[in-house]
Coordinates of C-alpha atoms in Angstrom, one line a residue:
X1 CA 0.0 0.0 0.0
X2 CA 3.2 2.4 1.2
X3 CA 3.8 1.6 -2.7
X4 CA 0.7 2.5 -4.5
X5 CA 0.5 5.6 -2.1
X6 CA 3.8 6.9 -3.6
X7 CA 2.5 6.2 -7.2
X8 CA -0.1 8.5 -6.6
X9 CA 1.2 11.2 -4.7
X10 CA 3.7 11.5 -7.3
X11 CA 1.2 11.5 -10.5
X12 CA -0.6 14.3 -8.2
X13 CA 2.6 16.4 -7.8
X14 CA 2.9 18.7 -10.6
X15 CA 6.5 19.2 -10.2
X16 CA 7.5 15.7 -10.3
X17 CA 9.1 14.9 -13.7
X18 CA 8.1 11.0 -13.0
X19 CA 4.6 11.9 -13.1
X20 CA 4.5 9.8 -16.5
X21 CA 6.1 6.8 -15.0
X22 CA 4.2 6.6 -12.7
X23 CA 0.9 6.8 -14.5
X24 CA 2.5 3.1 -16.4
X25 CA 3.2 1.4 -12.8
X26 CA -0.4 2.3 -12.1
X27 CA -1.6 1.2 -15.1
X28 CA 0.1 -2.1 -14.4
X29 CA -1.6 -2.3 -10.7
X30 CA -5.2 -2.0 -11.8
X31 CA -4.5 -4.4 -15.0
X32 CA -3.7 -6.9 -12.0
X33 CA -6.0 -6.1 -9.7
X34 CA -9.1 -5.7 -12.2
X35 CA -12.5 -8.3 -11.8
X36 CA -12.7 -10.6 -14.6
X37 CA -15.5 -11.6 -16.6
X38 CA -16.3 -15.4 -17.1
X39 CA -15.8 -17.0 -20.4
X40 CA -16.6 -20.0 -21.5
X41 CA -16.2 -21.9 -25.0
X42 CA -18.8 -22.4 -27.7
X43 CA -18.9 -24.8 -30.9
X44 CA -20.7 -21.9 -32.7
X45 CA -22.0 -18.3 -31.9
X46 CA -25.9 -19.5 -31.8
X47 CA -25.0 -21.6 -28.7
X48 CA -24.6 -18.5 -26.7
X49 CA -27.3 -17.9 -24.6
X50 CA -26.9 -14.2 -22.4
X51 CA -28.6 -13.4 -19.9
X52 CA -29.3 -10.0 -18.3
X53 CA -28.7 -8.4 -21.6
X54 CA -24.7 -9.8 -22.0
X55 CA -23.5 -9.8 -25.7
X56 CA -21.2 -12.0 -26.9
X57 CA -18.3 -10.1 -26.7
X58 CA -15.4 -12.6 -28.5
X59 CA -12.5 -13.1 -26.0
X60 CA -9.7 -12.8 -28.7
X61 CA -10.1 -10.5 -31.4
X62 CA -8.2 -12.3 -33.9
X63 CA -10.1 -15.6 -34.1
X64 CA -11.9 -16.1 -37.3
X65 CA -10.0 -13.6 -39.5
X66 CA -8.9 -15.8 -41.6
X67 CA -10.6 -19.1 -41.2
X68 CA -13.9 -20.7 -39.4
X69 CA -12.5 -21.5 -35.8
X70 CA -13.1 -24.7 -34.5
X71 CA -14.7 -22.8 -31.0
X72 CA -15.2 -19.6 -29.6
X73 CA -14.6 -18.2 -26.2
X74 CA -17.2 -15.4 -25.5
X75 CA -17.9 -13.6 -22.2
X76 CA -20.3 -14.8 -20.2
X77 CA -21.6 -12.5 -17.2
X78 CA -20.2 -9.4 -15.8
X79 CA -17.0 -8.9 -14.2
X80 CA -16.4 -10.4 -11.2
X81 CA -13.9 -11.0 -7.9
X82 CA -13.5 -14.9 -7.7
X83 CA -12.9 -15.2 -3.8
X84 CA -10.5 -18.2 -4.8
X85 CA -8.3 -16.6 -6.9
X86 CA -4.9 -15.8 -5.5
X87 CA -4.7 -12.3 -7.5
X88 CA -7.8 -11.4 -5.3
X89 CA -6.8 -12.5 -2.4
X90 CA -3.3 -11.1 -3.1
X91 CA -4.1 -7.7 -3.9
X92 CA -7.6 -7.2 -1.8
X93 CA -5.7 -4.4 0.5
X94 CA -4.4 -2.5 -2.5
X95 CA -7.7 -2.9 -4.0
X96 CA -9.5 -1.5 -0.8
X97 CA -7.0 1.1 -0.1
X98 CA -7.8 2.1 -3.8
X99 CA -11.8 2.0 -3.8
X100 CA -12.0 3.6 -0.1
X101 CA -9.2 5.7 0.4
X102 CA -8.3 7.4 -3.0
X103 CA -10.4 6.9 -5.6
X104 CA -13.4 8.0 -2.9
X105 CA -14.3 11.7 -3.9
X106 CA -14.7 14.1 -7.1
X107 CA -11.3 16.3 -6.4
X108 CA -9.0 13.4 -6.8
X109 CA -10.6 12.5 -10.5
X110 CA -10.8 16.8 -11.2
X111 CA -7.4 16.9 -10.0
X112 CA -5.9 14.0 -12.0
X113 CA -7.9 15.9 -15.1
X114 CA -6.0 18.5 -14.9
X115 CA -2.7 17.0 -14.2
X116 CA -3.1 14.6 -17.2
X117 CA -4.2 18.2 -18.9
X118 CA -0.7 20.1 -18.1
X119 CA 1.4 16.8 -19.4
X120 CA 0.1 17.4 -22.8
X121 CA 0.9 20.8 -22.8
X122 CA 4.5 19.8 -22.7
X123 CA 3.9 17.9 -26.0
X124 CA 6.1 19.5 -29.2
X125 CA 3.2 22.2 -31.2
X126 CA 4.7 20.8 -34.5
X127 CA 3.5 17.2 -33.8
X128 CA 0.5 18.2 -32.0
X129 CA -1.5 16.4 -29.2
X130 CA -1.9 12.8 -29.2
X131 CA -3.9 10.0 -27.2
X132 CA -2.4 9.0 -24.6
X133 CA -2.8 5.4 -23.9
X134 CA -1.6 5.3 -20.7
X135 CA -3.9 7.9 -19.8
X136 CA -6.9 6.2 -21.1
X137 CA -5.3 2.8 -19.2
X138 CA -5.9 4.6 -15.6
X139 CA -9.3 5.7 -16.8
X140 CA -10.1 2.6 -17.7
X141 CA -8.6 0.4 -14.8
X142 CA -10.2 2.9 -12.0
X143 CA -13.6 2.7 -13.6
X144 CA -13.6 -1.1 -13.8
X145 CA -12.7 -1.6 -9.7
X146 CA -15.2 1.6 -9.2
X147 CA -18.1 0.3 -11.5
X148 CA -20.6 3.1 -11.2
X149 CA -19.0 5.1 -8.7
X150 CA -17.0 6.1 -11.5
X151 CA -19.5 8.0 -13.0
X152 CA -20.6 9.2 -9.4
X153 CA -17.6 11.3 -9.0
X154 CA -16.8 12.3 -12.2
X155 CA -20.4 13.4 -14.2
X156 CA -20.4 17.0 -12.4
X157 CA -17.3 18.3 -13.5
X158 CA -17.0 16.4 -16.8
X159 CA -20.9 17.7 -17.7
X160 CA -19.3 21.2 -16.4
X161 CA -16.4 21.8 -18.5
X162 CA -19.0 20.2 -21.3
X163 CA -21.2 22.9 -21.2
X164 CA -22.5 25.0 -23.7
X165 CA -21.2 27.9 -21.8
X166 CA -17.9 27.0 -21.4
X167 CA -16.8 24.4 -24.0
X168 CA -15.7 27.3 -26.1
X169 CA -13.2 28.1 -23.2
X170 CA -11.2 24.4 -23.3
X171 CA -7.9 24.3 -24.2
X172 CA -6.5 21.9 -26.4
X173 CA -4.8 19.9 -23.5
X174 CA -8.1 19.8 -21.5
X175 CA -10.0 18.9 -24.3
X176 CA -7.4 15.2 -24.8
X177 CA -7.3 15.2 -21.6
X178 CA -11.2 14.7 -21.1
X179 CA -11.7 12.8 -23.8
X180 CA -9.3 10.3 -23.0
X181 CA -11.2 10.2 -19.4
X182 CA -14.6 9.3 -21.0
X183 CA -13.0 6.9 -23.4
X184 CA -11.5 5.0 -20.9
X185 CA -15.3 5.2 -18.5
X186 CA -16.9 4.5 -21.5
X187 CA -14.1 0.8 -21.8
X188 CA -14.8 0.3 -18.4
X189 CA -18.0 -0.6 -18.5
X190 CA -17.9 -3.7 -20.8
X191 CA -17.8 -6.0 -18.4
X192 CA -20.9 -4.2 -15.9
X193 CA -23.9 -5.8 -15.4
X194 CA -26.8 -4.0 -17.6
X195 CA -28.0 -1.7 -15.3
X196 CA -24.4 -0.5 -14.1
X197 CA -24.2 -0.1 -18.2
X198 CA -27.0 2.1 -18.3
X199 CA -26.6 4.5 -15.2
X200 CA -23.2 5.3 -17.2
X201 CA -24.7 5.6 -20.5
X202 CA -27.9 7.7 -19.1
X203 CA -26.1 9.9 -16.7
X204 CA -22.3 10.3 -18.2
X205 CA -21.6 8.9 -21.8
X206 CA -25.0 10.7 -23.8
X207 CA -24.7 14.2 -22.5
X208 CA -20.9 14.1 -22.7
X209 CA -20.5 12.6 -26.6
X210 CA -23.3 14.2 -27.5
X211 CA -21.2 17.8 -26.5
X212 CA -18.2 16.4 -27.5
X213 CA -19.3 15.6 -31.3
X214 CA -21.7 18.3 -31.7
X215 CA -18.9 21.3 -30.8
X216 CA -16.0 19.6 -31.2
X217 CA -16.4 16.7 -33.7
X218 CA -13.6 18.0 -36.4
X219 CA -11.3 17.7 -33.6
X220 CA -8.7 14.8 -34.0
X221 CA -9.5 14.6 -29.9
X222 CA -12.5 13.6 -30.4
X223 CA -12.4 11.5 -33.2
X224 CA -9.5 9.3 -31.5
X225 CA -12.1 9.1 -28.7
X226 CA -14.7 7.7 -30.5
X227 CA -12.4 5.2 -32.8
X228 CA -11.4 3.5 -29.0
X229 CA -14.9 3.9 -27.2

């Protein structure tokens, strides 16, 4: 915990020049620490039966692209904490000391915003912003241990610097910055149940894409966002 602590203090410090490192070790940490969906295999995609609205979501991308498989593995449920597992059990204080220390209130997400806003301002003007994976990773990897609490502590200030009033005002930086947090919400909630799902889509991801596209939908920012969303 001592460790993760560090990792954050130091992405929150803007003086620290290992700000970016740090984001990766975190990234890393919440990959490990993450629920995971069930799967199971299938002799053909009409044998999938979902329930509770699941999709069948293809565990590896590639299968199929070049020849009829002789199964598929598909998702079965939303993500979950298998109390057997020796990740869970392994990481269950970082993961608490993540959910109910931290990750717990809306400054810490605003603040991280904004940090993630100023590192892009260091980027060269002649090759111009770009998405920062590692960015979208955190995003991403907080939203899936959070579920809906997620979208809890971020919708107010997100919906804020959306508005109509004052999306005119956003920088450049702030404007990858935010999209790369509601890209990586928006990933997080594959593996929700349905209702999770749709408090996100209701109360976050409609009013924010629909701002996003209809002022700023020329913008390469945007249009990143929506190629990974």
């Amino acid at each position: 915990v001592s460790i993760i602590r560090f990792l954050i203090d130091t992405m929150r410090d803007p003086s620290s020049a290992y700000s970016p490192a740090a984001t990766i070790c975190l990234c890393n940490v919440l990959y490990k620490i993450k629920p995971i969906a069930p799967r199971k295999k299938f002799n053909s995609i009409k044998e999938f039966k979902g329930e509770d609205g699941v999709l069948p979501y293809i565990d590896k991308l590639a299968t199929g692209c070049y020849c009829k498989p002789h199964s598929y593995t598909f998702y079965t449920g939303p993500s979950v904490y298998d109390p057997e597992d020796e990740n869970v059990k392994k990481y269950s204080e970082i993961r608490n000391f993540l959910i109910n220390e931290v990750f717990n209130n809306e400054e810490i997400f605003s603040e991280l915003y904004e940090r993630f806003a100023i590192l892009h301002t260091t980027e060269s003007e002649e090759e111009g912003l770009s998405f920062t994976l590692n960015m979208f990773y955190i995003w991403k990897g907080i939203g899936q241990i959070l579920r809906t609490d997620v979208v809890k502590y971020t919708k107010s200030f997100i919906l804020d610097i959306l508005s109509d009033s004052k999306i005119s005002e956003i920088t450049q930086p702030q404007l990858m910055s935010v999209c790369e947090l509601v890209a990586g919400i928006s990933r997080a909630t594959k593996h929700w149940t349905s209702a999770e799902k749709q408090i996100a889509i209701d109360e976050l991801l409609i009013p924010s894409c629909t701002s996003l596209i209809l002022h700023k939908g020329n913008d390469s920012s945007v249009q990143e966002m929506v190629s990974i969303i």
